[in-house]
Structures are given as structure tokens and as C-alpha cells.
Tab-separated table of N, CA and C in Angstrom:
chain	number	residue	atom	x	y	z
B	8	UNK	N	21.752	33.310	-2.087
B	8	UNK	CA	20.390	32.730	-2.281
B	8	UNK	C	20.578	31.202	-2.280
B	9	UNK	N	19.418	30.504	-1.772
B	9	UNK	CA	19.289	29.242	-1.547
B	9	UNK	C	18.779	28.405	-2.955
B	10	UNK	N	19.550	27.571	-3.179
B	10	UNK	CA	19.188	26.709	-4.452
B	10	UNK	C	18.399	25.546	-4.206
B	11	UNK	N	17.125	25.343	-4.590
B	11	UNK	CA	16.316	24.170	-4.384
B	11	UNK	C	17.005	22.962	-5.034
B	12	UNK	N	16.752	21.916	-4.428
B	12	UNK	CA	17.100	20.448	-4.849
B	12	UNK	C	16.294	19.919	-5.821
B	13	UNK	N	14.948	20.468	-5.838
B	13	UNK	CA	13.939	19.895	-6.575
B	13	UNK	C	13.942	20.466	-8.223
B	14	UNK	N	13.502	19.421	-8.845
B	14	UNK	CA	13.318	20.077	-10.331
B	14	UNK	C	11.764	20.112	-10.633
B	15	UNK	N	11.002	19.518	-9.948
B	15	UNK	CA	9.521	19.384	-10.089
B	15	UNK	C	8.828	19.572	-8.731
B	16	UNK	N	7.973	20.282	-8.608
B	16	UNK	CA	7.383	20.600	-7.166
B	16	UNK	C	5.851	19.999	-7.150
B	17	UNK	N	5.642	19.141	-6.154
B	17	UNK	CA	4.223	18.764	-6.166
B	17	UNK	C	3.411	19.596	-5.350
B	18	UNK	N	3.992	19.941	-4.209
B	18	UNK	CA	2.983	20.654	-3.230
B	18	UNK	C	4.075	21.750	-2.552
B	19	UNK	N	3.441	22.886	-2.284
B	19	UNK	CA	3.917	24.024	-1.529
B	19	UNK	C	2.690	24.557	-0.621
B	20	UNK	N	3.255	24.516	0.789
B	20	UNK	CA	2.103	24.739	1.831
B	20	UNK	C	2.591	25.522	2.931
B	21	UNK	N	1.945	26.408	3.612
B	21	UNK	CA	2.447	26.971	4.971
B	21	UNK	C	2.623	25.995	5.929
B	22	UNK	N	3.652	26.022	6.734
B	22	UNK	CA	4.279	25.034	7.541
B	22	UNK	C	4.886	25.886	8.769
B	23	UNK	N	5.017	24.834	9.672
B	23	UNK	CA	5.914	25.186	10.868
B	23	UNK	C	6.813	24.173	11.150
B	24	UNK	N	7.927	24.634	11.452
B	24	UNK	CA	9.317	23.596	11.823
B	24	UNK	C	9.472	23.717	13.358
B	25	UNK	N	9.417	22.530	14.117
B	25	UNK	CA	9.646	22.423	15.278
B	25	UNK	C	11.112	22.006	15.641
B	26	UNK	N	12.054	22.584	15.002
B	26	UNK	CA	13.491	22.311	15.274
B	26	UNK	C	13.978	23.381	15.944
B	27	UNK	N	14.095	23.183	17.360
B	27	UNK	CA	14.476	24.341	18.348
B	27	UNK	C	13.110	25.092	18.672
B	28	UNK	N	13.148	26.438	18.411
B	28	UNK	CA	12.021	27.241	18.527
B	28	UNK	C	11.136	26.896	17.058
B	29	UNK	N	9.690	27.245	17.306
B	29	UNK	CA	9.074	27.074	16.237
B	29	UNK	C	9.313	28.137	15.047
B	30	UNK	N	9.679	27.806	13.911
B	30	UNK	CA	9.830	28.770	12.827
B	30	UNK	C	8.743	28.380	11.780
B	31	UNK	N	8.343	29.338	11.363
B	31	UNK	CA	7.184	29.660	10.501
B	31	UNK	C	7.750	29.731	8.972
B	32	UNK	N	7.013	29.150	7.946
B	32	UNK	CA	7.604	29.175	6.679
B	32	UNK	C	6.922	28.395	5.675
B	33	UNK	N	7.333	27.897	4.631
B	33	UNK	CA	6.729	26.955	3.717
B	33	UNK	C	7.482	25.714	3.457
B	34	UNK	N	6.770	24.662	3.228
B	34	UNK	CA	7.269	23.239	3.111
B	34	UNK	C	6.997	23.051	1.398
B	35	UNK	N	8.097	22.611	0.778
B	35	UNK	CA	7.984	22.173	-0.492
B	35	UNK	C	8.282	20.796	-0.658
B	36	UNK	N	7.378	19.851	-1.240
B	36	UNK	CA	7.566	18.454	-1.544
B	36	UNK	C	7.904	18.494	-3.081
B	37	UNK	N	8.916	17.896	-3.569
B	37	UNK	CA	9.298	17.743	-4.909
B	37	UNK	C	9.928	16.384	-5.234
B	38	UNK	N	10.267	16.280	-6.168
B	38	UNK	CA	10.775	15.086	-6.855
B	38	UNK	C	12.204	14.694	-6.208
B	39	UNK	N	12.807	15.600	-5.797
B	39	UNK	CA	14.217	15.167	-5.238
B	39	UNK	C	14.308	15.294	-3.800
B	40	UNK	N	13.450	16.057	-3.012
B	40	UNK	CA	13.694	16.376	-1.418
B	40	UNK	C	12.494	16.994	-1.093
B	41	UNK	N	12.279	16.947	0.176
B	41	UNK	CA	11.475	17.652	1.228
B	41	UNK	C	12.356	18.721	1.701
B	42	UNK	N	11.631	19.959	1.295
B	42	UNK	CA	12.417	21.253	1.597
B	42	UNK	C	11.364	22.262	2.540
B	43	UNK	N	11.977	22.825	3.613
B	43	UNK	CA	11.279	23.810	4.466
B	43	UNK	C	12.230	24.980	4.337
B	44	UNK	N	11.358	26.148	3.948
B	44	UNK	CA	12.087	27.597	3.981
B	44	UNK	C	11.618	28.495	5.031
B	45	UNK	N	12.283	29.148	5.785
B	45	UNK	CA	11.792	30.106	6.746
B	45	UNK	C	11.445	31.466	5.960
B	46	UNK	N	10.154	31.857	6.303
B	46	UNK	CA	9.751	33.002	5.653
B	46	UNK	C	10.381	34.494	5.847
B	47	UNK	N	10.950	34.401	7.231
B	47	UNK	CA	11.636	35.692	7.571
B	47	UNK	C	13.146	35.624	7.493
B	48	UNK	N	13.846	34.522	7.714
B	48	UNK	CA	15.227	34.265	7.529
B	48	UNK	C	15.640	33.462	6.301
B	49	UNK	N	16.020	33.955	5.309
B	49	UNK	CA	16.349	33.326	4.069
B	49	UNK	C	17.532	32.231	4.278
B	50	UNK	N	18.248	32.425	5.333
B	50	UNK	CA	19.425	31.524	5.430
B	50	UNK	C	19.047	30.338	6.505
B	51	UNK	N	17.942	30.251	6.811
B	51	UNK	CA	17.378	29.305	7.717
B	51	UNK	C	16.464	28.336	6.909
B	52	UNK	N	17.055	27.368	6.534
B	52	UNK	CA	15.991	26.349	5.675
B	52	UNK	C	16.606	25.024	5.929
B	53	UNK	N	15.671	23.892	5.511
B	53	UNK	CA	16.008	22.640	5.911
B	53	UNK	C	15.609	21.824	4.498
B	54	UNK	N	16.724	21.239	3.998
B	54	UNK	CA	16.613	20.389	2.660
B	54	UNK	C	16.762	18.840	3.193
B	55	UNK	N	16.061	17.839	2.969
B	55	UNK	CA	16.226	16.490	3.149
B	55	UNK	C	15.931	15.642	1.898
B	56	UNK	N	17.058	15.288	1.274
B	56	UNK	CA	16.790	14.515	0.148
B	56	UNK	C	16.063	13.121	0.411
B	57	UNK	N	15.199	12.524	-0.545
B	57	UNK	CA	14.515	11.315	-0.287
B	57	UNK	C	15.351	10.181	0.064
B	58	UNK	N	16.589	10.173	-0.467
B	58	UNK	CA	17.449	9.117	-0.317
B	58	UNK	C	17.959	8.880	1.287
B	59	UNK	N	17.847	10.230	1.821
B	59	UNK	CA	18.227	10.267	3.157
B	59	UNK	C	17.154	9.891	4.278
B	60	UNK	N	15.806	10.148	3.814
B	60	UNK	CA	14.761	9.847	4.631
B	60	UNK	C	14.579	8.345	5.013
B	61	UNK	N	14.710	8.027	6.266
B	61	UNK	CA	14.394	6.509	6.691
B	61	UNK	C	13.093	6.341	6.902
B	62	UNK	N	12.178	7.135	7.699
B	62	UNK	CA	10.765	6.969	7.592
B	62	UNK	C	10.256	8.282	8.269
B	63	UNK	N	8.962	8.257	8.120
B	63	UNK	CA	8.076	9.357	8.412
B	63	UNK	C	7.186	8.954	9.559
B	64	UNK	N	7.175	9.519	10.620
B	64	UNK	CA	6.247	9.288	11.954
B	64	UNK	C	5.165	10.449	11.847
B	65	UNK	N	3.987	9.961	11.771
B	65	UNK	CA	2.746	10.812	12.057
B	65	UNK	C	2.007	10.729	13.397
B	66	UNK	N	1.778	11.795	13.992
B	66	UNK	CA	0.968	11.873	15.340
B	66	UNK	C	-0.517	11.844	14.706
B	67	UNK	N	-1.192	10.773	15.096
B	67	UNK	CA	-2.569	10.467	14.761
B	67	UNK	C	-3.385	10.571	15.973
B	68	UNK	N	-4.497	11.454	15.904
B	68	UNK	CA	-5.382	11.484	16.892
B	68	UNK	C	-6.884	11.401	16.286
B	69	UNK	N	-7.692	10.766	17.293
B	69	UNK	CA	-9.205	10.620	17.005
B	69	UNK	C	-9.389	9.730	15.641
B	70	UNK	N	-8.662	8.570	15.619
B	70	UNK	CA	-8.540	7.615	14.748
B	70	UNK	C	-8.414	8.093	13.407
B	71	UNK	N	-7.589	8.966	13.364
B	71	UNK	CA	-6.998	9.574	11.776
B	71	UNK	C	-7.811	10.785	11.679
B	72	UNK	N	-8.701	11.117	12.260
B	72	UNK	CA	-9.291	12.566	11.851
B	72	UNK	C	-8.366	13.785	12.048
B	73	UNK	N	-7.427	13.732	12.703
B	73	UNK	CA	-6.677	14.956	13.093
B	73	UNK	C	-5.265	14.462	13.272
B	74	UNK	N	-4.460	15.057	12.388
B	74	UNK	CA	-2.920	14.747	12.396
B	74	UNK	C	-2.226	16.042	12.859
B	75	UNK	N	-1.832	16.219	13.962
B	75	UNK	CA	-1.458	17.440	14.369
B	75	UNK	C	-0.027	17.802	13.773
B	76	UNK	N	0.968	16.816	13.714
B	76	UNK	CA	2.137	16.963	13.420
B	76	UNK	C	2.795	15.620	12.738
B	77	UNK	N	4.136	15.741	12.071
B	77	UNK	CA	4.710	14.707	11.602
B	77	UNK	C	6.058	14.833	11.748
B	78	UNK	N	6.806	13.864	11.948
B	78	UNK	CA	8.435	14.018	11.954
B	78	UNK	C	8.906	13.266	10.918
B	79	UNK	N	10.138	13.690	10.248
B	79	UNK	CA	10.897	12.818	9.260
B	79	UNK	C	12.080	12.427	10.089
B	80	UNK	N	12.227	11.083	9.967
B	80	UNK	CA	13.439	10.638	10.676
B	80	UNK	C	14.480	10.185	9.557
B	81	UNK	N	15.826	10.918	9.541
B	81	UNK	CA	16.679	10.699	8.645
B	81	UNK	C	17.628	9.586	9.208
B	82	UNK	N	18.493	9.189	7.980
B	82	UNK	CA	19.302	8.117	8.427
B	82	UNK	C	20.579	8.567	9.278
B	83	UNK	N	21.021	9.893	9.028
B	83	UNK	CA	22.269	10.159	9.627
B	83	UNK	C	21.996	11.354	10.618
B	84	UNK	N	21.085	12.338	10.393
B	84	UNK	CA	20.686	13.683	10.973
B	84	UNK	C	19.740	13.838	12.052
B	85	UNK	N	19.189	12.707	12.350
B	85	UNK	CA	18.001	12.825	13.341
B	85	UNK	C	16.653	12.877	12.945
B	86	UNK	N	15.891	13.733	13.870
B	86	UNK	CA	14.320	13.787	13.592
B	86	UNK	C	14.375	15.367	13.201
B	87	UNK	N	13.157	15.514	12.208
B	87	UNK	CA	12.874	16.929	11.782
B	87	UNK	C	11.432	16.886	12.110
B	88	UNK	N	10.801	17.736	13.069
B	88	UNK	CA	9.252	17.710	13.358
B	88	UNK	C	8.610	18.889	12.495
B	89	UNK	N	7.665	18.754	11.750
B	89	UNK	CA	6.929	19.718	10.935
B	89	UNK	C	5.369	19.571	11.393
B	90	UNK	N	4.821	20.949	10.854
B	90	UNK	CA	3.151	20.814	10.904
B	90	UNK	C	2.776	21.574	9.721
B	91	UNK	N	1.903	21.269	9.013
B	91	UNK	CA	1.589	22.113	7.893
B	91	UNK	C	0.172	22.603	7.949
B	92	UNK	N	-0.570	23.265	7.145
B	92	UNK	CA	-1.889	23.553	7.186
B	92	UNK	C	-2.728	22.348	6.905
B	93	UNK	N	-2.361	21.521	6.125
B	93	UNK	CA	-2.892	20.179	5.635
B	93	UNK	C	-2.034	19.187	5.685
B	94	UNK	N	-1.942	18.461	7.142
B	94	UNK	CA	-0.728	17.296	7.082
B	94	UNK	C	-1.233	16.215	6.170
B	95	UNK	N	-2.366	15.943	6.322
B	95	UNK	CA	-2.960	14.694	5.184
B	95	UNK	C	-2.642	14.935	3.829
B	96	UNK	N	-2.770	16.068	3.462
B	96	UNK	CA	-2.428	16.395	1.974
B	96	UNK	C	-0.773	16.300	1.775
B	97	UNK	N	-0.016	16.752	2.799
B	97	UNK	CA	1.309	16.685	2.730
B	97	UNK	C	1.856	15.295	2.835
B	98	UNK	N	1.328	14.541	3.797
B	98	UNK	CA	1.822	13.346	3.707
B	98	UNK	C	1.153	12.300	2.527
B	99	UNK	N	0.116	12.734	1.815
B	99	UNK	CA	-0.052	12.066	0.471
B	99	UNK	C	0.891	12.423	-0.463
B	100	UNK	N	1.403	13.660	-0.427
B	100	UNK	CA	2.466	14.001	-1.400
B	100	UNK	C	3.684	13.351	-1.058
B	101	UNK	N	4.120	13.181	0.270
B	101	UNK	CA	5.136	12.443	0.649
B	101	UNK	C	5.318	10.838	0.359
B	102	UNK	N	4.123	10.346	0.395
B	102	UNK	CA	3.838	8.897	-0.096
B	102	UNK	C	4.050	8.710	-1.575
B	103	UNK	N	4.067	9.585	-2.341
B	103	UNK	CA	4.558	9.261	-3.785
B	103	UNK	C	6.087	9.097	-3.751
B	104	UNK	N	6.904	9.339	-2.835
B	104	UNK	CA	8.388	9.153	-2.917
B	104	UNK	C	8.772	8.428	-1.690
B	105	UNK	N	8.172	8.070	-0.744
B	105	UNK	CA	8.449	7.288	0.298
B	105	UNK	C	7.434	6.034	0.508
B	106	UNK	N	7.958	4.773	0.406
B	106	UNK	CA	6.801	3.877	0.415
B	106	UNK	C	6.023	3.670	1.585
B	107	UNK	N	4.858	3.162	1.659
B	107	UNK	CA	3.965	3.335	2.437
B	107	UNK	C	4.309	2.627	3.864
B	108	UNK	N	5.080	1.498	3.706
B	108	UNK	CA	5.556	0.919	4.862
B	108	UNK	C	6.599	1.630	5.776
B	109	UNK	N	6.948	2.704	5.106
B	109	UNK	CA	7.978	3.772	5.781
B	109	UNK	C	7.046	4.920	6.358
B	110	UNK	N	5.882	5.063	6.179
B	110	UNK	CA	4.979	6.003	6.744
B	110	UNK	C	4.215	5.291	8.159
B	111	UNK	N	4.737	5.554	9.242
B	111	UNK	CA	4.100	4.926	10.436
B	111	UNK	C	3.431	5.966	11.436
B	112	UNK	N	2.827	5.445	12.265
B	112	UNK	CA	2.062	6.002	13.361
B	112	UNK	C	2.995	6.231	14.413
B	113	UNK	N	3.072	7.259	15.042
B	113	UNK	CA	4.019	7.681	16.418
B	113	UNK	C	3.293	7.101	17.496
B	114	UNK	N	3.825	6.697	18.542
B	114	UNK	CA	3.287	6.119	19.733
B	114	UNK	C	2.579	7.193	20.392
B	115	UNK	N	1.196	6.672	21.107
B	115	UNK	CA	0.375	7.546	21.804
B	115	UNK	C	1.003	7.933	23.421
B	116	UNK	N	0.544	8.803	23.919
B	116	UNK	CA	0.958	9.185	25.275
B	116	UNK	C	1.041	7.847	26.298
B	117	UNK	N	-0.266	7.087	26.141
B	117	UNK	CA	-0.365	6.220	27.192
B	117	UNK	C	0.600	4.930	26.715
B	118	UNK	N	0.712	4.777	25.336
B	118	UNK	CA	1.696	3.690	25.029
B	118	UNK	C	3.271	3.979	25.557
B	119	UNK	N	3.481	5.171	25.545
B	119	UNK	CA	4.620	5.662	26.042
B	119	UNK	C	4.928	5.327	27.411
B	120	UNK	N	3.879	5.631	28.215
B	120	UNK	CA	3.843	5.382	29.668
B	120	UNK	C	3.867	3.941	29.945
B	121	UNK	N	3.023	3.326	29.007
B	121	UNK	CA	2.883	1.809	29.342
B	121	UNK	C	4.236	1.219	29.179
B	122	UNK	N	5.018	1.456	28.154
B	122	UNK	CA	6.262	1.033	27.835
B	122	UNK	C	7.438	1.397	28.953
B	123	UNK	N	7.133	2.394	29.482
B	123	UNK	CA	7.938	2.768	30.561
B	123	UNK	C	7.861	1.945	31.831
B	124	UNK	N	6.593	1.666	32.053
B	124	UNK	CA	6.218	0.895	33.272
B	124	UNK	C	6.848	-0.649	32.942
B	125	UNK	N	6.619	-1.052	31.917
B	125	UNK	CA	6.977	-2.292	31.439
B	125	UNK	C	8.711	-2.587	31.534
B	126	UNK	N	9.205	-1.580	31.307
B	126	UNK	CA	10.722	-1.639	31.360
B	126	UNK	C	11.013	-1.517	32.730
B	127	UNK	N	10.377	-0.763	33.679
B	127	UNK	CA	10.790	-0.761	35.060
B	127	UNK	C	10.426	-2.097	35.665
B	128	UNK	N	9.241	-2.633	35.220
B	128	UNK	CA	9.062	-3.847	36.039
B	128	UNK	C	9.700	-5.110	35.483
B	129	UNK	N	10.297	-5.006	34.104
B	129	UNK	CA	11.243	-5.867	33.625
B	129	UNK	C	12.571	-5.897	34.384
B	130	UNK	N	13.091	-4.735	34.683
B	130	UNK	CA	14.179	-4.493	35.455
B	130	UNK	C	14.261	-4.993	36.918
B	131	UNK	N	13.218	-4.844	37.606
B	131	UNK	CA	12.781	-5.254	38.757
B	131	UNK	C	12.627	-6.750	38.936
B	132	UNK	N	12.228	-7.531	37.773
B	132	UNK	CA	11.930	-8.708	37.853
B	132	UNK	C	13.347	-9.472	37.716
B	133	UNK	N	14.089	-8.982	36.741
B	133	UNK	CA	15.354	-9.646	36.580
B	133	UNK	C	16.336	-9.354	37.507
B	134	UNK	N	16.075	-8.261	38.462
B	134	UNK	CA	16.876	-8.261	39.560
B	134	UNK	C	16.771	-9.221	40.664
B	135	UNK	N	15.510	-9.481	40.803
B	135	UNK	CA	15.128	-10.589	41.782
B	135	UNK	C	15.440	-11.910	41.554
């Protein structure tokens, strides 16, 4: 049986983890950690202590009216992408433990494409 890191739970909500294949389960936001537990496989879980979280990226669409998913970027272990039933509510609960300057918007599709073209043109310009 998995032991939770939290002593007090602020939010428990249905969620999807996008680590590899999509896994369905529950997200638990508590005073010590962010936790995801798979509903079918009890051995499949993710526990991220708040000290390990570097920042949280949210995918924002339609000027903040829809947040399809968010990613937690850790200091050592990489990115973990999640989506919950109510992502705004989840991010508000996370904001109690992570400062607001660590909650950032992810780049849009066109920003990524634009940066790619800028990089190509800068390489060509420096080669000439």
C-alpha cells in the first residue's frame, strides 16, 4: 500500500496523467506534496514534494477561459503533465504552496513556430 506524503489534503479531483500513455486516476493536492494515484493500478502513482517543484506551466487558451492541461516541472526528474476535471480549481490549490511567479503560461503553437524560424534565421545570418 502506498503511503501519502500529505498530512492535510486541500483538493482531491479526477485527473489524467500524460506520462507515457494516458492514465486515469485522482490528483491530491496537500500540504506536503502533489500526488497522482492511478485508479486501476495501485502501484502506479506519482508523488512530487513541493520542495522539488521548480515551476508549473499551464496551457492557456481563449484568453484564460479554458485551461486544457498543466505541467509540473521538477528540479531533478523532468516534466509531469496532467489534466483534471477543473484545472483552474487545481491551479488555485497549487498556488497556495507554489508562489505565483512560479506559475507560468506555456508557449502557444505559433510562438513555438516563430522561435524556430528565428533560430534558423539567426544561424543563417551568423553563417554569412
